[in-house]
Every structure is written in structure tokens, then in C-alpha cells.
């Protein structure tokens, strides 16, 4: 079982729609969860992080965490063409607090 | 100016050559990391450093070595490059373990 699994995509959504990205993780002790956005050929940049169960909103982005189900998601509301990128899920490991990165979900927003 | 810089940005080399990738940061962070990224595999940790005197292997350190010359500088070396080391390499920093990591722009390395 992979440490972090993300739906591989690509995920194609029309402009203005909601993009929903899912991530499951195997380390039950993971405490912090990061979402990074990576444009093609560029470096990952932090979108948001979440520590507590429930929802966390930041502008058009909402992260949802359910530790009991070992599941974290990212919703992108009112998707824009500039949101077209690969989104990386990265929980921290419980034994050493380093990040484990998923392979990413590629999102394409259609104008 | 960028907080985390990497040089070179692109490098093409031949099998067997020694290569050094350099990373510098102005964020004042003690923690620094080297990752490689391959299509479909995500980011994999090569080496990480807690401070100048503390360097640790990551999950894929074979064939690589590192040097932490100062708090701000962390270099990655490929002693004898091989084609399967062709990848995108990223340096990152964080204030502490478990904190947000900030990435450099990356080095695209091609080994022929």
C-alpha cells in the first residue's frame, strides 16, 4: 500500500465549476496535511495546510480532513484556467515528521 | 530575489561524470532537503539536514552525497551519474520538521 494515494486524473472541469481532489494516507498517526500546487515544469508551492478534523477555507480553496477515515480532500470553487496544475497531497509522517508526497492529481480547467 | 535558489537550472551530462547541484536560501531555516521528482512517482526524499552538523539519508540516497557548507547552503552531488538519475531535482527548506516546506525552482538533470 502506498503511503499517500491520490486520484491520478487528469481531472477536467469547466470554468466556474468545483474541482474535488481526494487523498488517502496510510499512516494513522499523521498530524499535519499540506496541499501544494505545481505548475508544469515549476516548483511546488503551498496552497494550504490543515491539522484538525473538519473543513478549512482559504479563498476559493477548502481543505477537508477526516483522520478516522485517513482521508483529506481539496475543493477548488469557481475554478479558473489559472488553477490548471498538478496538486500534491503531503501528510507528515508520525515517526519523524517528514512529508510524504502523493504522486499528484492533474487538474485542467476548460474555458 | 527568490528565497530558495538552485544552480544550475538545467544540466545535460554523460554517464560517469560527477555532478554537483547547489542550493542556497535566505529564509534563515535550519532544515534543508533534497528531493527528486519523476513522472508518476511524486517527490522522493534523497537527503535532509537539520543543521550544518546533522545530515541524514532519505529514502533514495544511493548514488548521491550531500554537503551542508553553511546554514544557507546545501549541495547535492552525483559521484558517477547514470541515466536513471535523469529527473527534476528540488531543494526545499523549512523552519522545523513538520512545518511548511519552501521549494527552490528546481534543476532539470539529464544523464545521457
CSV table of C-alpha atoms in Angstrom, one decimal:
chain,number,residue,atom,x,y,z
A,1,UNK,CA,0.0,0.0,0.0
A,2,UNK,CA,1.3,3.4,-0.9
A,3,UNK,CA,1.8,5.9,1.9
A,4,UNK,CA,-0.2,8.5,0.1
A,5,UNK,CA,-2.7,7.9,-2.7
A,6,UNK,CA,-4.3,10.5,-4.9
A,7,UNK,CA,-6.8,10.1,-7.8
A,8,UNK,CA,-4.4,10.3,-10.7
A,9,UNK,CA,-6.6,12.3,-13.0
A,10,UNK,CA,-6.4,14.1,-15.2
A,11,UNK,CA,-9.4,15.9,-13.8
A,12,UNK,CA,-11.1,18.1,-16.3
A,13,UNK,CA,-13.6,20.7,-15.1
A,14,UNK,CA,-15.3,23.6,-16.8
A,15,UNK,CA,-14.5,27.1,-15.8
A,16,UNK,CA,-16.6,28.1,-12.8
A,17,UNK,CA,-17.2,24.6,-11.6
A,18,UNK,CA,-15.9,22.9,-8.4
A,19,UNK,CA,-12.9,20.7,-8.7
A,20,UNK,CA,-12.7,18.0,-6.0
A,21,UNK,CA,-9.3,16.3,-5.2
A,22,UNK,CA,-9.0,13.3,-2.9
A,23,UNK,CA,-6.1,11.9,-0.9
A,24,UNK,CA,-5.9,8.9,1.4
A,25,UNK,CA,-2.9,8.1,3.6
A,26,UNK,CA,-1.8,5.0,5.4
A,27,UNK,CA,-0.1,6.5,8.5
A,28,UNK,CA,-2.8,6.7,11.1
A,29,UNK,CA,-0.6,8.9,13.2
A,30,UNK,CA,-0.2,11.7,10.6
A,31,UNK,CA,-1.0,15.0,12.2
A,32,UNK,CA,-0.5,17.7,9.6
A,33,UNK,CA,-1.6,17.7,6.0
A,34,UNK,CA,-0.3,20.0,3.2
A,35,UNK,CA,-1.6,20.7,-0.3
A,36,UNK,CA,0.8,22.0,-2.8
A,37,UNK,CA,0.1,23.3,-6.3
A,38,UNK,CA,2.7,22.6,-9.1
A,39,UNK,CA,2.5,24.1,-12.5
A,40,UNK,CA,4.2,22.2,-15.3
A,41,UNK,CA,8.0,22.5,-15.0
A,42,UNK,CA,7.8,24.6,-11.9
A,43,UNK,CA,8.3,24.0,-8.2
A,44,UNK,CA,5.6,23.1,-5.7
A,45,UNK,CA,4.0,26.0,-3.9
A,46,UNK,CA,1.9,25.7,-0.7
A,47,UNK,CA,-1.9,26.2,-1.2
A,48,UNK,CA,-2.9,25.4,2.4
A,49,UNK,CA,-2.4,23.1,5.3
A,50,UNK,CA,-4.8,21.6,7.8
A,51,UNK,CA,-4.3,20.0,11.2
A,52,UNK,CA,-7.8,19.4,12.6
A,53,UNK,CA,-10.7,17.3,11.5
A,54,UNK,CA,-13.3,19.3,9.6
A,55,UNK,CA,-13.1,22.0,7.0
A,56,UNK,CA,-10.7,24.8,6.5
A,57,UNK,CA,-11.4,27.5,4.0
A,58,UNK,CA,-9.0,29.9,2.3
A,59,UNK,CA,-10.5,32.0,-0.5
A,60,UNK,CA,-11.7,29.6,-3.2
A,61,UNK,CA,-9.9,26.6,-1.6
A,62,UNK,CA,-11.4,24.3,1.1
A,63,UNK,CA,-9.5,21.5,2.7
A,64,UNK,CA,-11.4,18.8,4.4
A,65,UNK,CA,-9.8,16.3,6.9
A,66,UNK,CA,-11.2,13.1,8.3
A,67,UNK,CA,-8.5,11.4,10.4
A,68,UNK,CA,-10.7,8.5,11.3
A,69,UNK,CA,-11.1,7.7,7.6
A,70,UNK,CA,-7.5,8.7,6.8
A,71,UNK,CA,-8.8,11.0,4.1
A,72,UNK,CA,-8.1,14.6,3.2
A,73,UNK,CA,-9.5,16.5,0.2
A,74,UNK,CA,-9.2,19.8,-1.5
A,75,UNK,CA,-12.1,21.6,-3.1
A,76,UNK,CA,-11.5,24.4,-5.6
A,77,UNK,CA,-14.5,26.5,-6.1
A,78,UNK,CA,-15.2,28.7,-9.1
A,79,UNK,CA,-12.3,27.0,-10.9
A,80,UNK,CA,-10.3,29.3,-13.2
A,81,UNK,CA,-7.9,28.4,-16.1
A,82,UNK,CA,-5.1,29.5,-13.8
A,83,UNK,CA,-6.0,26.6,-11.5
A,84,UNK,CA,-4.8,24.2,-14.1
A,85,UNK,CA,-1.9,22.4,-12.4
A,86,UNK,CA,-0.9,19.3,-10.5
A,87,UNK,CA,-2.0,19.2,-6.9
A,88,UNK,CA,0.2,17.3,-4.4
A,89,UNK,CA,-1.1,16.0,-1.1
A,90,UNK,CA,1.6,15.7,1.7
A,91,UNK,CA,0.9,14.4,5.1
A,92,UNK,CA,3.6,14.4,7.8
A,93,UNK,CA,4.9,11.0,9.0
A,94,UNK,CA,4.1,10.3,12.6
A,95,UNK,CA,7.6,8.8,13.3
A,96,UNK,CA,9.8,11.6,12.0
A,97,UNK,CA,7.5,14.5,10.9
A,98,UNK,CA,8.9,14.5,7.4
A,99,UNK,CA,6.5,14.9,4.5
A,100,UNK,CA,5.2,12.0,2.3
A,101,UNK,CA,4.2,13.3,-1.1
A,102,UNK,CA,1.5,11.7,-3.2
A,103,UNK,CA,2.1,11.5,-7.0
A,104,UNK,CA,-0.4,14.3,-7.5
A,105,UNK,CA,-3.7,14.9,-9.4
A,106,UNK,CA,-3.5,17.0,-12.5
A,107,UNK,CA,-6.4,19.4,-13.0
A,108,UNK,CA,-7.4,21.0,-16.3
A,109,UNK,CA,-9.9,23.9,-16.2
A,110,UNK,CA,-11.7,24.2,-19.6
A,111,UNK,CA,-12.6,27.8,-20.6
B,1,UNK,CA,15.0,37.9,-5.0
B,2,UNK,CA,13.9,34.3,-4.5
B,3,UNK,CA,14.2,32.9,-1.0
B,4,UNK,CA,15.5,29.5,-2.3
B,5,UNK,CA,17.7,29.3,-5.3
B,6,UNK,CA,19.2,26.4,-7.2
B,7,UNK,CA,22.0,26.2,-9.7
B,8,UNK,CA,22.2,25.1,-12.4
B,9,UNK,CA,18.6,25.2,-13.6
B,10,UNK,CA,19.3,22.8,-16.4
B,11,UNK,CA,22.2,20.4,-16.9
B,12,UNK,CA,22.9,17.7,-19.5
B,13,UNK,CA,25.8,15.4,-18.7
B,14,UNK,CA,27.2,12.0,-19.6
B,15,UNK,CA,27.2,8.7,-17.8
B,16,UNK,CA,30.1,8.5,-15.3
B,17,UNK,CA,30.5,12.2,-14.8
B,18,UNK,CA,30.5,13.9,-11.4
B,19,UNK,CA,27.8,16.5,-11.0
B,20,UNK,CA,27.1,19.0,-8.2
B,21,UNK,CA,23.8,20.7,-7.7
B,22,UNK,CA,23.7,23.7,-5.4
B,23,UNK,CA,21.0,25.2,-3.2
B,24,UNK,CA,21.1,28.5,-1.3
B,25,UNK,CA,18.4,30.0,0.9
B,26,UNK,CA,17.8,33.3,2.6
B,27,UNK,CA,14.9,32.2,4.8
B,28,UNK,CA,17.2,31.5,7.7
B,29,UNK,CA,15.8,28.0,8.1
B,30,UNK,CA,17.9,25.2,9.6
B,31,UNK,CA,16.1,22.3,7.9
B,32,UNK,CA,17.0,21.7,4.2
B,33,UNK,CA,16.0,18.9,1.9
B,34,UNK,CA,16.8,17.4,-1.5
B,35,UNK,CA,14.1,15.7,-3.5
B,36,UNK,CA,13.9,14.2,-6.9
B,37,UNK,CA,10.7,14.1,-8.9
B,38,UNK,CA,9.9,11.6,-11.6
B,39,UNK,CA,6.7,11.4,-13.7
B,40,UNK,CA,4.1,9.4,-11.8
B,41,UNK,CA,6.2,8.9,-8.7
B,42,UNK,CA,5.9,12.2,-6.9
B,43,UNK,CA,8.6,13.7,-4.8
B,44,UNK,CA,11.1,11.4,-3.2
B,45,UNK,CA,13.5,12.5,-0.4
B,46,UNK,CA,17.2,12.0,-1.1
B,47,UNK,CA,18.9,13.6,1.8
B,48,UNK,CA,17.9,16.1,4.5
B,49,UNK,CA,19.8,18.2,7.0
B,50,UNK,CA,18.7,19.6,10.4
B,51,UNK,CA,21.7,21.9,10.7
B,52,UNK,CA,25.3,22.1,9.5
B,53,UNK,CA,26.4,19.2,11.6
B,54,UNK,CA,23.4,16.9,11.1
B,55,UNK,CA,22.9,15.2,7.7
B,56,UNK,CA,20.6,12.3,7.2
B,57,UNK,CA,19.7,9.9,4.4
B,58,UNK,CA,16.3,9.9,2.8
B,59,UNK,CA,14.5,7.1,1.1
B,60,UNK,CA,16.7,7.1,-2.1
B,61,UNK,CA,20.2,8.2,-1.1
B,62,UNK,CA,22.2,5.5,-3.0
B,63,UNK,CA,24.3,7.2,-5.7
B,64,UNK,CA,24.1,10.6,-4.1
B,65,UNK,CA,26.0,12.5,-1.5
B,66,UNK,CA,25.5,15.9,0.1
B,67,UNK,CA,27.4,18.7,1.8
B,68,UNK,CA,26.0,21.4,4.1
B,69,UNK,CA,28.6,24.1,3.8
B,70,UNK,CA,26.7,26.7,5.9
B,71,UNK,CA,23.2,27.2,7.2
B,72,UNK,CA,22.3,28.7,3.9
B,73,UNK,CA,23.9,26.2,1.5
B,74,UNK,CA,23.2,22.6,0.8
B,75,UNK,CA,24.8,20.8,-2.2
B,76,UNK,CA,23.9,17.5,-3.8
B,77,UNK,CA,26.5,15.5,-5.7
B,78,UNK,CA,26.2,12.6,-8.1
B,79,UNK,CA,29.6,11.0,-7.9
B,80,UNK,CA,29.2,9.0,-11.1
B,81,UNK,CA,26.0,9.9,-12.9
B,82,UNK,CA,23.8,7.2,-14.5
B,83,UNK,CA,20.9,7.6,-16.9
B,84,UNK,CA,18.2,6.6,-14.3
B,85,UNK,CA,19.2,9.7,-12.3
B,86,UNK,CA,17.7,11.8,-15.0
B,87,UNK,CA,15.0,13.7,-13.1
B,88,UNK,CA,13.9,17.0,-11.8
B,89,UNK,CA,15.7,17.9,-8.5
B,90,UNK,CA,14.3,20.2,-5.9
B,91,UNK,CA,15.8,21.7,-2.8
B,92,UNK,CA,13.5,22.8,0.0
B,93,UNK,CA,13.7,24.4,3.4
B,94,UNK,CA,11.6,24.5,6.5
B,95,UNK,CA,11.7,26.2,9.9
B,96,UNK,CA,11.2,22.9,11.6
B,97,UNK,CA,10.2,19.3,10.8
B,98,UNK,CA,6.6,19.1,10.1
B,99,UNK,CA,6.4,22.7,9.0
B,100,UNK,CA,5.7,24.1,5.6
B,101,UNK,CA,8.5,23.4,3.1
B,102,UNK,CA,9.5,26.0,0.6
B,103,UNK,CA,10.9,24.8,-2.6
B,104,UNK,CA,13.6,26.1,-5.0
B,105,UNK,CA,12.9,26.4,-8.7
B,106,UNK,CA,14.4,23.0,-9.5
B,107,UNK,CA,17.2,21.6,-11.6
B,108,UNK,CA,16.4,19.6,-14.6
B,109,UNK,CA,19.2,17.0,-15.0
B,110,UNK,CA,19.6,14.8,-18.0
B,111,UNK,CA,22.2,12.0,-17.9
B,112,UNK,CA,23.0,10.6,-21.4
